[in-house]
C-alpha positions as YAML, in Angstrom:
chain: A
units: angstrom
residues:
- id: 1
  name: MET
  ca: [-20.76, 1.70, -27.97]
- id: 2
  name: GLY
  ca: [-22.62, 0.04, -25.25]
- id: 3
  name: SER
  ca: [-23.35, -2.99, -27.21]
- id: 4
  name: ASN
  ca: [-19.37, -3.36, -28.68]
- id: 5
  name: GLN
  ca: [-18.07, -3.43, -25.19]
- id: 6
  name: GLN
  ca: [-20.93, -6.35, -24.47]
- id: 7
  name: ILE
  ca: [-18.85, -8.00, -27.19]
- id: 8
  name: ASN
  ca: [-15.27, -7.25, -26.07]
- id: 9
  name: ASN
  ca: [-16.18, -8.51, -22.72]
- id: 10
  name: PRO
  ca: [-16.65, -12.06, -22.56]
- id: 11
  name: ALA
  ca: [-17.41, -11.99, -18.95]
- id: 12
  name: ALA
  ca: [-20.57, -9.76, -19.70]
- id: 13
  name: GLU
  ca: [-23.28, -12.50, -18.68]
- id: 14
  name: GLY
  ca: [-24.56, -15.12, -20.45]
- id: 15
  name: LEU
  ca: [-20.77, -15.44, -22.53]
- id: 16
  name: VAL
  ca: [-19.44, -17.49, -20.23]
- id: 17
  name: THR
  ca: [-20.70, -20.89, -19.64]
- id: 18
  name: GLU
  ca: [-20.58, -23.46, -16.55]
- id: 19
  name: GLU
  ca: [-18.63, -25.49, -18.31]
- id: 20
  name: GLN
  ca: [-15.91, -22.55, -19.63]
- id: 21
  name: LEU
  ca: [-16.19, -21.51, -16.35]
- id: 22
  name: GLN
  ca: [-14.76, -24.79, -14.93]
- id: 23
  name: VAL
  ca: [-12.36, -25.06, -17.56]
- id: 24
  name: ILE
  ca: [-10.93, -21.52, -16.60]
- id: 25
  name: LYS
  ca: [-11.00, -22.26, -12.78]
- id: 26
  name: THR
  ca: [-8.97, -25.69, -13.93]
- id: 27
  name: SER
  ca: [-6.70, -23.45, -15.53]
- id: 28
  name: ILE
  ca: [-6.03, -21.09, -12.84]
- id: 29
  name: ILE
  ca: [-5.14, -23.29, -10.24]
- id: 30
  name: ALA
  ca: [-2.72, -25.76, -12.91]
- id: 31
  name: ASN
  ca: [-1.02, -22.26, -13.82]
- id: 32
  name: ALA
  ca: [-0.59, -20.37, -10.60]
- id: 33
  name: LYS
  ca: [0.87, -23.60, -8.84]
- id: 34
  name: ASN
  ca: [3.15, -23.65, -12.19]
- id: 35
  name: ILE
  ca: [4.07, -19.88, -11.77]
- id: 36
  name: ALA
  ca: [4.86, -19.95, -8.08]
- id: 37
  name: MET
  ca: [7.03, -23.13, -8.20]
- id: 38
  name: ARG
  ca: [9.09, -21.78, -10.75]
- id: 39
  name: GLY
  ca: [10.01, -18.92, -8.39]
- id: 40
  name: ILE
  ca: [11.30, -19.56, -4.66]
- id: 41
  name: LYS
  ca: [10.79, -21.83, -2.64]
- id: 42
  name: THR
  ca: [10.70, -21.70, 1.64]
- id: 43
  name: VAL
  ca: [10.05, -24.62, 4.08]
- id: 44
  name: LYS
  ca: [7.89, -22.82, 6.73]
- id: 45
  name: SER
  ca: [6.35, -23.89, 9.94]
- id: 46
  name: THR
  ca: [2.27, -23.78, 10.55]
- id: 47
  name: ASN
  ca: [1.19, -21.82, 13.41]
- id: 48
  name: SER
  ca: [-0.09, -24.55, 15.92]
- id: 49
  name: SER
  ca: [0.66, -23.56, 19.68]
- id: 50
  name: ASN
  ca: [1.02, -27.45, 20.92]
- id: 51
  name: ALA
  ca: [4.50, -28.23, 19.75]
- id: 52
  name: ASP
  ca: [3.51, -31.77, 19.10]
- id: 53
  name: ASN
  ca: [1.22, -30.43, 16.79]
- id: 54
  name: SER
  ca: [3.27, -28.56, 14.71]
- id: 55
  name: SER
  ca: [4.48, -29.88, 11.15]
- id: 56
  name: THR
  ca: [6.32, -27.53, 8.24]
- id: 57
  name: TYR
  ca: [4.69, -26.93, 4.52]
- id: 58
  name: ASP
  ca: [6.63, -26.12, 1.16]
- id: 59
  name: TRP
  ca: [5.99, -22.56, 0.00]
- id: 60
  name: TRP
  ca: [6.70, -21.03, -3.24]
- id: 61
  name: GLU
  ca: [6.38, -17.59, -4.63]
- id: 62
  name: ASN
  ca: [7.16, -15.80, -7.75]
- id: 63
  name: GLU
  ca: [6.67, -12.10, -8.41]
- id: 64
  name: GLN
  ca: [6.03, -10.75, -11.84]
- id: 65
  name: SER
  ca: [4.70, -7.61, -14.26]
- id: 66
  name: PHE
  ca: [2.10, -7.75, -16.42]
- id: 67
  name: ASP
  ca: [0.17, -5.09, -18.23]
- id: 68
  name: ASN
  ca: [1.90, -3.10, -15.81]
- id: 69
  name: ASN
  ca: [1.11, -4.06, -12.47]
- id: 70
  name: PHE
  ca: [3.42, -6.17, -10.08]
- id: 71
  name: TRP
  ca: [1.70, -9.74, -9.13]
- id: 72
  name: SER
  ca: [3.04, -12.23, -6.93]
- id: 73
  name: ILE
  ca: [1.70, -15.30, -6.94]
- id: 74
  name: SER
  ca: [2.03, -18.32, -4.07]
- id: 75
  name: PHE
  ca: [1.30, -21.89, -3.29]
- id: 76
  name: TRP
  ca: [1.16, -23.38, -0.09]
- id: 77
  name: ASP
  ca: [1.48, -26.64, -0.56]
- id: 78
  name: TYR
  ca: [0.58, -28.81, 2.54]
- id: 79
  name: PRO
  ca: [1.46, -32.54, 4.05]
- id: 80
  name: ASP
  ca: [-1.96, -33.65, 4.47]
- id: 81
  name: ASN
  ca: [-2.46, -33.12, 0.46]
- id: 82
  name: ARG
  ca: [-4.31, -30.11, 1.03]
- id: 83
  name: TRP
  ca: [-3.17, -26.57, -0.75]
- id: 84
  name: GLN
  ca: [-3.39, -23.02, -1.32]
- id: 85
  name: ILE
  ca: [-3.17, -20.30, -4.18]
- id: 86
  name: GLN
  ca: [-2.75, -16.71, -3.25]
- id: 87
  name: VAL
  ca: [-2.24, -14.68, -6.67]
- id: 88
  name: THR
  ca: [-1.88, -10.70, -5.51]
- id: 89
  name: LYS
  ca: [-2.15, -7.69, -7.61]
- id: 90
  name: ILE
  ca: [-0.35, -4.37, -6.47]
- id: 91
  name: ILE
  ca: [-1.84, -1.09, -8.55]
- id: 92
  name: ILE
  ca: [0.74, 1.63, -8.02]
- id: 93
  name: GLN
  ca: [-2.61, 4.59, -7.81]
- id: 94
  name: ASN
  ca: [-1.61, 8.16, -9.56]
- id: 95
  name: THR
  ca: [-1.25, 9.43, -5.80]
- id: 96
  name: GLY
  ca: [1.99, 6.85, -5.22]
- id: 97
  name: ARG
  ca: [0.00, 5.20, -2.98]
- id: 98
  name: SER
  ca: [-0.41, 1.30, -3.96]
- id: 99
  name: LEU
  ca: [-3.77, -0.41, -3.96]
- id: 100
  name: MET
  ca: [-3.59, -4.90, -3.70]
- id: 101
  name: VAL
  ca: [-5.98, -6.91, -4.72]
- id: 102
  name: SER
  ca: [-5.68, -10.49, -3.49]
- id: 103
  name: TYR
  ca: [-6.96, -13.71, -5.10]
- id: 104
  name: SER
  ca: [-7.21, -16.47, -3.21]
- id: 105
  name: VAL
  ca: [-8.02, -20.06, -4.13]
- id: 106
  name: ARG
  ca: [-8.61, -23.17, -1.47]
- id: 107
  name: MET
  ca: [-9.74, -26.89, -1.64]
- id: 108
  name: ASP
  ca: [-13.53, -26.33, -2.53]
- id: 109
  name: ASP
  ca: [-13.87, -28.55, 0.98]
- id: 110
  name: ASP
  ca: [-12.04, -26.35, 3.07]
- id: 111
  name: ARG
  ca: [-15.20, -25.72, 5.01]
- id: 112
  name: SER
  ca: [-14.18, -21.96, 6.57]
- id: 113
  name: PHE
  ca: [-12.87, -20.46, 3.40]
- id: 114
  name: PRO
  ca: [-13.40, -22.45, 0.42]
- id: 115
  name: GLY
  ca: [-12.63, -21.90, -3.43]
- id: 116
  name: PHE
  ca: [-12.20, -18.89, -5.29]
- id: 117
  name: GLN
  ca: [-12.09, -15.75, -2.88]
- id: 118
  name: VAL
  ca: [-11.11, -11.89, -3.34]
- id: 119
  name: TYR
  ca: [-9.89, -9.44, -0.67]
- id: 120
  name: GLU
  ca: [-9.53, -5.76, -2.15]
- id: 121
  name: GLU
  ca: [-7.62, -3.77, 0.05]
- id: 122
  name: SER
  ca: [-9.20, -0.61, 0.93]
- id: 123
  name: VAL
  ca: [-12.24, -1.29, -0.42]
- id: 124
  name: ASP
  ca: [-13.51, -4.90, 1.12]
- id: 125
  name: ASP
  ca: [-13.22, -5.51, 4.93]
- id: 126
  name: SER
  ca: [-13.31, -9.17, 4.16]
- id: 127
  name: TYR
  ca: [-13.31, -11.79, 1.56]
- id: 128
  name: ARG
  ca: [-15.73, -12.30, -0.83]
- id: 129
  name: PRO
  ca: [-16.60, -15.31, -4.17]
- id: 130
  name: PHE
  ca: [-14.95, -14.32, -7.34]
- id: 131
  name: LYS
  ca: [-17.12, -12.31, -10.17]
- id: 132
  name: VAL
  ca: [-17.12, -14.05, -13.47]
- id: 133
  name: GLU
  ca: [-15.02, -11.12, -14.96]
- id: 134
  name: GLU
  ca: [-12.85, -11.45, -11.84]
- id: 135
  name: PHE
  ca: [-12.14, -15.15, -13.46]
- id: 136
  name: VAL
  ca: [-11.34, -14.24, -17.21]
- id: 137
  name: LEU
  ca: [-9.01, -11.81, -15.51]
- id: 138
  name: LEU
  ca: [-7.31, -13.78, -13.69]
- id: 139
  name: ASN
  ca: [-6.78, -16.56, -16.13]
- id: 140
  name: ARG
  ca: [-5.52, -14.05, -19.10]
- id: 141
  name: VAL
  ca: [-3.16, -12.34, -16.63]
- id: 142
  name: LEU
  ca: [-1.98, -16.38, -15.42]
- id: 143
  name: LEU
  ca: [-2.03, -17.05, -19.34]
- id: 144
  name: GLY
  ca: [0.21, -14.11, -19.93]
- id: 145
  name: ILE
  ca: [2.76, -14.66, -17.59]
- id: 146
  name: GLN
  ca: [3.04, -18.66, -18.10]
- id: 147
  name: SER
  ca: [3.97, -17.63, -21.62]
- id: 148
  name: SER
  ca: [6.41, -14.77, -20.90]
- id: 149
  name: LEU
  ca: [8.51, -17.25, -18.16]
- id: 150
  name: PRO
  ca: [11.41, -18.82, -20.07]
- id: 151
  name: GLN
  ca: [10.73, -22.44, -20.81]
- id: 152
  name: LYS
  ca: [12.07, -24.91, -18.24]
- id: 153
  name: VAL
  ca: [14.96, -27.18, -19.96]
...
């Protein structure tokens, strides 16, 4: 059964090449933006203490159920061509309590928080980089949500 498990797990070591991983990353970004922008748009203000420095940005959120879990896909579009994506999965446990896992994507040149990061509530106390299997999972979920949404006219 151990070898069968590896065959069914495309993220097992050696089965996802660097090129495939780059394609998955690109797909995650494109599909998350597309899904979020089909949701509700809000114009928000930056939290700047200096009134001259404050600005607004567009924020979209789309909430969907997929694989018996609740997903929230958000996209921040800042005026300086910067962006951020957050995909949050809410898992309802047998106890009735929920567990939140947030997959956050920022531009690679973001010095304080670059690239793909994960925060798992009640497990982690800080963000950490994605594992390969998390790229594969998130890509599968976003593709599934994307295909379940009504087609744009």
